mmCIF file of C-alpha atoms in Angstrom:
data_model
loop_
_atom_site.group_PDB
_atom_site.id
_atom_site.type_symbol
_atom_site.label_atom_id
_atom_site.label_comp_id
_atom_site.label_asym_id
_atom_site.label_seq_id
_atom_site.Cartn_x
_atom_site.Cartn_y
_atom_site.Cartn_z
ATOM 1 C CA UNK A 1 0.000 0.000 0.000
ATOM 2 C CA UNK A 2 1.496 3.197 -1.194
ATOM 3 C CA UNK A 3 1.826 6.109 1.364
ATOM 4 C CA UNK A 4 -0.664 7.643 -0.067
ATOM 5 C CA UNK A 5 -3.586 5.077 0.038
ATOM 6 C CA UNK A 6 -1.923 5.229 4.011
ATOM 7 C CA UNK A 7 -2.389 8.551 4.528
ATOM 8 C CA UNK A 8 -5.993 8.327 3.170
ATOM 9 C CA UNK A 9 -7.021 5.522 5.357
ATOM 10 C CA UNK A 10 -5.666 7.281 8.340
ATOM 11 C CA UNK A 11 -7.841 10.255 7.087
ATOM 12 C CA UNK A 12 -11.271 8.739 8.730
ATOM 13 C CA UNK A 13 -10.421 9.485 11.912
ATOM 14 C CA UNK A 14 -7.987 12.474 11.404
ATOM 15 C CA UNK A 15 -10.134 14.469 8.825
ATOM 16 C CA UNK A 16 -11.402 17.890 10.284
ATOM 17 C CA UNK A 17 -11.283 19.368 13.626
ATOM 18 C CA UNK A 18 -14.223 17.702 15.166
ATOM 19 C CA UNK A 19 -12.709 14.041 15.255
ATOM 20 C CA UNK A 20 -10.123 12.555 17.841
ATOM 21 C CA UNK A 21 -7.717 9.978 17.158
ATOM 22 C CA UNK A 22 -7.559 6.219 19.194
ATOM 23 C CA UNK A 23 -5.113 7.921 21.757
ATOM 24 C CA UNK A 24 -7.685 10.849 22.759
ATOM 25 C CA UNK A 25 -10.414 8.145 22.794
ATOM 26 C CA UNK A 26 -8.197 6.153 25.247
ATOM 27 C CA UNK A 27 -7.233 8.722 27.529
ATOM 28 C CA UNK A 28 -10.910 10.151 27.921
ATOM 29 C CA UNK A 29 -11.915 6.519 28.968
ATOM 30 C CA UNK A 30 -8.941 6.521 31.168
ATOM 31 C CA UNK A 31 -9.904 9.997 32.629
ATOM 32 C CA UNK A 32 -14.006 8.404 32.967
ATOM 33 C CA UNK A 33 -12.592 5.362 34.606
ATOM 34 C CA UNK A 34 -11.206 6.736 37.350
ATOM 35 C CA UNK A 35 -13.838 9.850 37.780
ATOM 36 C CA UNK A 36 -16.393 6.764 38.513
ATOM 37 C CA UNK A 37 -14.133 4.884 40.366
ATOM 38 C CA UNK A 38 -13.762 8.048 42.882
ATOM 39 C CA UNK A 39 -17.563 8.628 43.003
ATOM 40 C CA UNK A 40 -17.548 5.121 43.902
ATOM 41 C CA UNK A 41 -15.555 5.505 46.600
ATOM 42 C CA UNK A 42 -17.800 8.750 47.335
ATOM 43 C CA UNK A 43 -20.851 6.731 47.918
ATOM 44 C CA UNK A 44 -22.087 8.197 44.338
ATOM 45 C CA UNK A 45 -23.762 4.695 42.565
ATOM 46 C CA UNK A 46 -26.898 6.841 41.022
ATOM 47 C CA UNK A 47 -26.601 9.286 38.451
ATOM 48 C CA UNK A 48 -29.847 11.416 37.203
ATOM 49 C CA UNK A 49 -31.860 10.048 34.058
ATOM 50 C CA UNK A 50 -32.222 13.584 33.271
ATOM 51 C CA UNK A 51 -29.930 16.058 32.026
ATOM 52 C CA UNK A 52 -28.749 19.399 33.011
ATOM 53 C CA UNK A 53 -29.031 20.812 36.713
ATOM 54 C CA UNK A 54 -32.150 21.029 38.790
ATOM 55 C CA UNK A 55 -34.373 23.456 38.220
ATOM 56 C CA UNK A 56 -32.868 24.616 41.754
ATOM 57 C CA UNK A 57 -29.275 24.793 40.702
ATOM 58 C CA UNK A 58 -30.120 26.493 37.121
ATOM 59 C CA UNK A 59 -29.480 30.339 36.478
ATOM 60 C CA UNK A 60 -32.229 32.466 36.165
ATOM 61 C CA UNK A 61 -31.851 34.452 33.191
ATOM 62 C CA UNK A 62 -33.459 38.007 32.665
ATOM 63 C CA UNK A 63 -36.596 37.804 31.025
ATOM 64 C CA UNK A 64 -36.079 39.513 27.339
ATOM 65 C CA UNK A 65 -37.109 43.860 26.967
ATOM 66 C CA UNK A 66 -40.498 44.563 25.886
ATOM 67 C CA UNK A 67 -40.417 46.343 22.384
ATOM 68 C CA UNK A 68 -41.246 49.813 22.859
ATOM 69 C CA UNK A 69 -44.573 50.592 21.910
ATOM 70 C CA UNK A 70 -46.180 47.536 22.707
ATOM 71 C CA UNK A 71 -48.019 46.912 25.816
ATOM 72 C CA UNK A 72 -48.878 43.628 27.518
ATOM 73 C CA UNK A 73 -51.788 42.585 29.353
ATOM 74 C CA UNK A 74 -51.360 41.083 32.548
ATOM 75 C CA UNK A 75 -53.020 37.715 33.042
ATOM 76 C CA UNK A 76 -54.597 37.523 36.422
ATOM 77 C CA UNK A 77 -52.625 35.879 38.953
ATOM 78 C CA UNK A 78 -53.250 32.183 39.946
ATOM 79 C CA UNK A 79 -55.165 31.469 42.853
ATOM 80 C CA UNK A 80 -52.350 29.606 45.272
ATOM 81 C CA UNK A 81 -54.212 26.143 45.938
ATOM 82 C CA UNK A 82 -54.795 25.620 49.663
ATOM 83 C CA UNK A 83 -52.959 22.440 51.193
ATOM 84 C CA UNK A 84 -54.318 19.955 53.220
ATOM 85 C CA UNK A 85 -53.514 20.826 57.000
ATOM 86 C CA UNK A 86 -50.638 18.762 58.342
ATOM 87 C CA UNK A 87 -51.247 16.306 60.500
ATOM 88 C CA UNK A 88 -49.186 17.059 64.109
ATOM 89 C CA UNK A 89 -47.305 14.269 65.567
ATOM 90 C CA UNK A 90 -48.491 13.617 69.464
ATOM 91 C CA UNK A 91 -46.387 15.012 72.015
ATOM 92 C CA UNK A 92 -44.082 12.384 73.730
ATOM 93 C CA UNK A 93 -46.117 12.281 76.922
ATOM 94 C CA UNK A 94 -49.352 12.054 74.938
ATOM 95 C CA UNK A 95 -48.117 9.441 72.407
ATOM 96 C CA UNK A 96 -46.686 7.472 75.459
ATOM 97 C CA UNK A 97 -49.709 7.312 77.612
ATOM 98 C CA UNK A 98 -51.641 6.342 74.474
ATOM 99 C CA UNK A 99 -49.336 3.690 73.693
ATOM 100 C CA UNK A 100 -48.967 2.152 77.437
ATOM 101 C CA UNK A 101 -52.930 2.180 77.581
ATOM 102 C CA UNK A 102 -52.903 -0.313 74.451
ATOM 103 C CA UNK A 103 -50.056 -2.450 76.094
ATOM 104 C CA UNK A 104 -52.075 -2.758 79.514
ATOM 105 C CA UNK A 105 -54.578 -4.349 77.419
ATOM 106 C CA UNK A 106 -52.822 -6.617 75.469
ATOM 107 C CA UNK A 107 -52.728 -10.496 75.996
ATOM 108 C CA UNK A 108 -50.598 -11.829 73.000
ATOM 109 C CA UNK A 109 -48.403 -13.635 75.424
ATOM 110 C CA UNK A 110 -51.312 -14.903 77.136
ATOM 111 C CA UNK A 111 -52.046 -15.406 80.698
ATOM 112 C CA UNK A 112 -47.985 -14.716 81.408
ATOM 113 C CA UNK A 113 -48.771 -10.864 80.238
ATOM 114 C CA UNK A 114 -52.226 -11.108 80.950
ATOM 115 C CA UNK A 115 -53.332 -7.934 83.007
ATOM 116 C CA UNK A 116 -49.658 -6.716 83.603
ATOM 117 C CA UNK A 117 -50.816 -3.163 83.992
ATOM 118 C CA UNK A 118 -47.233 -1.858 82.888
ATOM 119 C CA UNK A 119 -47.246 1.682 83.835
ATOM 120 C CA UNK A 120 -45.534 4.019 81.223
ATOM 121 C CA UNK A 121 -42.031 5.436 82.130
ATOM 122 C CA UNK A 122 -41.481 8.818 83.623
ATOM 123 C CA UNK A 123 -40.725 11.668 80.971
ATOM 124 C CA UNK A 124 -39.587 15.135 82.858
ATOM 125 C CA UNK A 125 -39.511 18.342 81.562
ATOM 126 C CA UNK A 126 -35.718 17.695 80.378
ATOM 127 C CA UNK A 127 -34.627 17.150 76.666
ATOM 128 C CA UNK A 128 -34.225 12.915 76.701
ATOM 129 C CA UNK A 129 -30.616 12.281 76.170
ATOM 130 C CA UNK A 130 -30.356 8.716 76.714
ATOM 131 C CA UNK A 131 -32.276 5.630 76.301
ATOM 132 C CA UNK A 132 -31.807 2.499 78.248
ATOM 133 C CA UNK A 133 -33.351 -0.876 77.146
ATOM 134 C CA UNK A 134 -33.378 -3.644 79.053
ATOM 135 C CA UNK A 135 -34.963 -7.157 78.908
ATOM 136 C CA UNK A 136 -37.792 -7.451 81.537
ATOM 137 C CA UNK A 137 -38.367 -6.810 85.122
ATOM 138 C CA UNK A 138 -38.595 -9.212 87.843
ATOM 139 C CA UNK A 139 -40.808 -8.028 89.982
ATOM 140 C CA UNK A 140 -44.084 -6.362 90.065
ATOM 141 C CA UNK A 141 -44.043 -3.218 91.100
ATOM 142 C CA UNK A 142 -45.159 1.015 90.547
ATOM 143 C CA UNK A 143 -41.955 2.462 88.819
ATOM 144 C CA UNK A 144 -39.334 -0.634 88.920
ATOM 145 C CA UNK A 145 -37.635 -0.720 86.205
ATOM 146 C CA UNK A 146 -35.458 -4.088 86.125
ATOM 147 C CA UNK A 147 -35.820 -5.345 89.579
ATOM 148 C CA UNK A 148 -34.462 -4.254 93.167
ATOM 149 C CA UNK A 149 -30.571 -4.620 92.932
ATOM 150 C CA UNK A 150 -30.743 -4.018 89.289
ATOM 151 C CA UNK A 151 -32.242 -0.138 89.806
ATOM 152 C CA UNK A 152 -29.592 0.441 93.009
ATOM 153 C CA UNK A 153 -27.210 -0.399 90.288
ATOM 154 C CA UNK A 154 -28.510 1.479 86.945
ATOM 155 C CA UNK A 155 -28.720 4.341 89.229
ATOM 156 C CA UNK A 156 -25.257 4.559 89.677
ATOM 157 C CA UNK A 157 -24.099 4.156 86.457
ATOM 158 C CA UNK A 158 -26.392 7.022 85.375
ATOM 159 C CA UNK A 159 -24.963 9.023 87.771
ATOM 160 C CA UNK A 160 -21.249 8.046 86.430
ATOM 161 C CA UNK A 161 -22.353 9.561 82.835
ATOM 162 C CA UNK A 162 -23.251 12.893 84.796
ATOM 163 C CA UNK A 163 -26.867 12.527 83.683
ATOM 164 C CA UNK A 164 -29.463 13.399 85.655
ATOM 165 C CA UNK A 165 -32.375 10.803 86.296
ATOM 166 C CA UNK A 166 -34.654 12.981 84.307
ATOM 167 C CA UNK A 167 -32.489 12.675 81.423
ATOM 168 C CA UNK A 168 -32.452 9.559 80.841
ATOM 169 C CA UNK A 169 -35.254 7.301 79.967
ATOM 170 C CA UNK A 170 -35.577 3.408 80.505
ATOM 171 C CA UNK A 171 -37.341 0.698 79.517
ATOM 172 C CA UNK A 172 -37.420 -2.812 78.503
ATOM 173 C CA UNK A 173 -38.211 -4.988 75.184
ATOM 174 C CA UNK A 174 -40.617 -7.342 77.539
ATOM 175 C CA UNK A 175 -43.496 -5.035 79.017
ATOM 176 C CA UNK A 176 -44.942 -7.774 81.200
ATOM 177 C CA UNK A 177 -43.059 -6.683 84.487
ATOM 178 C CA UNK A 178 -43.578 -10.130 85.883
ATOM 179 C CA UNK A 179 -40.759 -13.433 85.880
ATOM 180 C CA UNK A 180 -41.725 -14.981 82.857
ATOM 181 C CA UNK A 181 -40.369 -18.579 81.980
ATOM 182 C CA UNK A 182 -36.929 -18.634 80.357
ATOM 183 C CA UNK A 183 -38.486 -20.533 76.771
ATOM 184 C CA UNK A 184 -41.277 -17.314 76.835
ATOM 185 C CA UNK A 185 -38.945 -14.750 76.535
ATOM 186 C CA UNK A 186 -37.897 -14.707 73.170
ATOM 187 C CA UNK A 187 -41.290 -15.312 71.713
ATOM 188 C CA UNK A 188 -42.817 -12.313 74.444
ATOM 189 C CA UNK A 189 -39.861 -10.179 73.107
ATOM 190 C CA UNK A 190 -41.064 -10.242 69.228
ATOM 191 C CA UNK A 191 -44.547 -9.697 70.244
ATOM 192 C CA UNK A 192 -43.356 -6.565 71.978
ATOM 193 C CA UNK A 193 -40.986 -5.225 69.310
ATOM 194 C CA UNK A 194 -43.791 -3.243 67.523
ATOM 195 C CA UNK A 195 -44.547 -1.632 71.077
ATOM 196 C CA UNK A 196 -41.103 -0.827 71.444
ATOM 197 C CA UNK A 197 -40.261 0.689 67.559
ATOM 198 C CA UNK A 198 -43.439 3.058 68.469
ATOM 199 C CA UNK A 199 -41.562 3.896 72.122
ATOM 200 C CA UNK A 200 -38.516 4.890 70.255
ATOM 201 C CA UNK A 201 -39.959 7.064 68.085
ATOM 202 C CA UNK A 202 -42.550 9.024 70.343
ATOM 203 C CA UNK A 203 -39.187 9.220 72.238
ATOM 204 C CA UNK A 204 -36.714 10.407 69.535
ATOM 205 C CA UNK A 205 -33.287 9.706 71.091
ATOM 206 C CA UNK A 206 -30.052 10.516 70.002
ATOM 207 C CA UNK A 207 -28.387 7.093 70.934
ATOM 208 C CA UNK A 208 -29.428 4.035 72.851
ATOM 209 C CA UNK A 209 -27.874 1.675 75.176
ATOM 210 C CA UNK A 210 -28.998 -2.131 74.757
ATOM 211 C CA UNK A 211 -28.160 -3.892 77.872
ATOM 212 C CA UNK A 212 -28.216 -7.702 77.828
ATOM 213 C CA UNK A 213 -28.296 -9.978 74.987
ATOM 214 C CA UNK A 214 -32.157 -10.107 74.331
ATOM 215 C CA UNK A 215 -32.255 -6.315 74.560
ATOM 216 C CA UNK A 216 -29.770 -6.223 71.796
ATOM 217 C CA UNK A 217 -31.136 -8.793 69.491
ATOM 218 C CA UNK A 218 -34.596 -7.374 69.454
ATOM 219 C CA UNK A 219 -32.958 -3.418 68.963
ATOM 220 C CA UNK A 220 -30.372 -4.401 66.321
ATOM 221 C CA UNK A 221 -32.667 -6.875 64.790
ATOM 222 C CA UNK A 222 -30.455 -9.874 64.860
ATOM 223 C CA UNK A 223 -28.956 -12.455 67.325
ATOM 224 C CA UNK A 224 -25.502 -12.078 69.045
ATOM 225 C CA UNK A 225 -23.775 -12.072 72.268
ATOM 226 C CA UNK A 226 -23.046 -9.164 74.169
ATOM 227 C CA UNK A 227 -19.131 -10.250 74.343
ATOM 228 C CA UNK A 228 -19.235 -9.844 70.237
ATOM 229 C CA UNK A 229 -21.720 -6.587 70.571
ATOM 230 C CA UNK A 230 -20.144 -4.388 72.701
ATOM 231 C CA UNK A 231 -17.605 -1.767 72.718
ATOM 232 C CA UNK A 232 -18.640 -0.553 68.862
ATOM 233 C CA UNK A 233 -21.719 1.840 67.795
ATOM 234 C CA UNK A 234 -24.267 -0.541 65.749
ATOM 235 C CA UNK A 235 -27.403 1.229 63.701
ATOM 236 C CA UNK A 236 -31.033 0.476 64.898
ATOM 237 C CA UNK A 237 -32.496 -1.841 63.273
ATOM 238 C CA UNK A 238 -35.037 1.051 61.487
ATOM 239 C CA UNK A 239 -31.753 3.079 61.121
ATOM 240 C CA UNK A 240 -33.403 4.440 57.488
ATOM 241 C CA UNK A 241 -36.545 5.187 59.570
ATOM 242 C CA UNK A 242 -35.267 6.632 62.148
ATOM 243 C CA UNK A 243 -31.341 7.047 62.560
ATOM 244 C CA UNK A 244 -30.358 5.629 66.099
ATOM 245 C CA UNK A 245 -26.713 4.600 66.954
ATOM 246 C CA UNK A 246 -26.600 1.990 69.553
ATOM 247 C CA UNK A 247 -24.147 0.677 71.821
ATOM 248 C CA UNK A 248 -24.728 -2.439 73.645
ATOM 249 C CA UNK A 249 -23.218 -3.594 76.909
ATOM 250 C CA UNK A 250 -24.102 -6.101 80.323
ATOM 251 C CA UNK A 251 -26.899 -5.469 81.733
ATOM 252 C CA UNK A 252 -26.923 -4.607 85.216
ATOM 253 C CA UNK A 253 -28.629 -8.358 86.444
ATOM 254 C CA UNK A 254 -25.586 -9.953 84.810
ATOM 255 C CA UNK A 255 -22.970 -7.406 86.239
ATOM 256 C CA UNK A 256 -24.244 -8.431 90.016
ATOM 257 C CA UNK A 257 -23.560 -12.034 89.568
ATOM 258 C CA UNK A 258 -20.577 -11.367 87.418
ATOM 259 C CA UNK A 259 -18.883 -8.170 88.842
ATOM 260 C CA UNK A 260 -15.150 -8.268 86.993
ATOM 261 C CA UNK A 261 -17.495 -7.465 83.827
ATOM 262 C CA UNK A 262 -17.974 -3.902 85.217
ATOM 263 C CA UNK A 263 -14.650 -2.423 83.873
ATOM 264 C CA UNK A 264 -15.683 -3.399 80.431
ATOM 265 C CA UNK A 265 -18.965 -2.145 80.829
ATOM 266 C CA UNK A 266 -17.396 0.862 81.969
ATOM 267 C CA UNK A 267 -15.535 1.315 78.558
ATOM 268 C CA UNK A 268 -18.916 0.982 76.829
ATOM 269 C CA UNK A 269 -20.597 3.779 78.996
ATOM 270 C CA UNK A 270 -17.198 6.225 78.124
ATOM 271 C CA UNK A 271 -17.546 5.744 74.314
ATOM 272 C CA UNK A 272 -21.498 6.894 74.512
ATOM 273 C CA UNK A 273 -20.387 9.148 76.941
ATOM 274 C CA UNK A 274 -17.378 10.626 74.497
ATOM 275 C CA UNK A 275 -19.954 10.636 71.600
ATOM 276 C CA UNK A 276 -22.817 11.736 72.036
ATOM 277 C CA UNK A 277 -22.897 12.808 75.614
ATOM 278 C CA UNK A 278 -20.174 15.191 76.085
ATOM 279 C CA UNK A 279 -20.796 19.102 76.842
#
């Protein structure tokens, strides 16, 4: 093949401005490549069917002069269209009380939770910066919480996060304050998880602490121990629902009988504290 015939072949891709040879075509997939690979790495994995910016991110543009001489009539405004009042949320008290009333009623567990009368928890006039869940209570009794020893001890390690009592709000997964057999539990705790979802958001906490293995499983949504749980920040389980970070550590029944867990359930309490509960 003559140079010429050469040079004319090589012409498809070279003629005229517009065109770019195999080397441009190359590098701007080279360039691409590693623009999506950093969007990647951004979190970036869905790009707009549409082009162009938002109508909130164009440019407004002047509208054009009238030609002199002519004059416009003004169309009549349109009427704004009235929206549907919004519906307001309950107040925490109100959407607690509600809730509890529906609880004292329920028998799903049946004669076990039968007529538990499980009294809401108290809610002060302080902004909620905490939220204990435990597993159950022991005993029956107005404003226990997990059981005799259990409260003596929660007590103090709200007081070692420099909360006040009014700050902090506890409950448990299981509302039947009563011993319940040890085979009930876990099937009592998934009744109760819709009670507790709609606790946690009339409540509206920042962060929870999960204390005991059932607590956890029911809050994270899965099963594990406490020894693989604890000492990291987990998401609740309607994290996309409502965006709770939870840490889970012993709970206080298991720290009586087993007391050299308290340093590491002292680490636990300084992360949350270090978080989210610093001045």
């Amino acid at each position: 093949m003559s140079s010429e015939k050469k040079r004319t072949g090589q012409g498809h891709l070279s003629q005229g401005t517009d065109c770019c040879s195999w080397q441009d075509l190359a590098g701007l997939a080279a360039e691409l490549r590693t623009m999506l690979k950093f969007h990647r790495q951004l979190g970036i994995s869905v790009y707009p069917q549409q082009e162009g910016l938002p109508p909130a991110l164009r440019l407004r543009t002047a509208a054009p002069p009238k030609p002199a001489g002519v004059s416009r009539r003004r169309s009549p405004a349109p009427r704004p269209q009235q929206s549907p009042p919004a519906v307001q949320p309950l107040p925490a008290k109100d959407a607690l009380v509600a809730l509890y009333q529906q609880i004292d009623g329920c028998t799903s567990c049946g004669p076990a939770g039968a007529g538990c009368q499980a009294s809401a928890p108290l809610v002060g006039e302080k902004r909620i910066r905490l939220m204990i869940i435990g597993d159950y209570c022991t005993i029956q009794e107005q404003d226990r919480l997990f059981g005799r020893a259990e409260d003596q001890m929660l007590v103090k390690m709200i007081g070692a996060l420099g909360l006040d009592r009014d700050e902090v709000y506890v409950t448990n997964c299981i509302k039947c304050p009563q011993p319940l057999d040890r085979k009930q539990l876990s099937q009592c705790a998934g009744r109760c998880t819709t009670f507790l979802a709609r606790e946690i958001a009339a409540v509206k906490p920042r962060v929870i602490c999960a204390m005991g293995d059932l607590s956890a499983g029911v809050v994270l949504g899965r099963a594990g121990s406490v020894v693989r749980l604890r000492g990291v920040f987990h998401r609740y389980r309607y994290y996309e629902e409502y965006p709770v970070e939870v840490m889970v550590t012993y709970h206080p029944r298991f720290l009586l009988a087993h007391g050299e867990m308290k340093r590491a359930t002292w680490k636990d309490l300084q992360q949350l504290q270090q978080r989210f509960l610093g001045s």
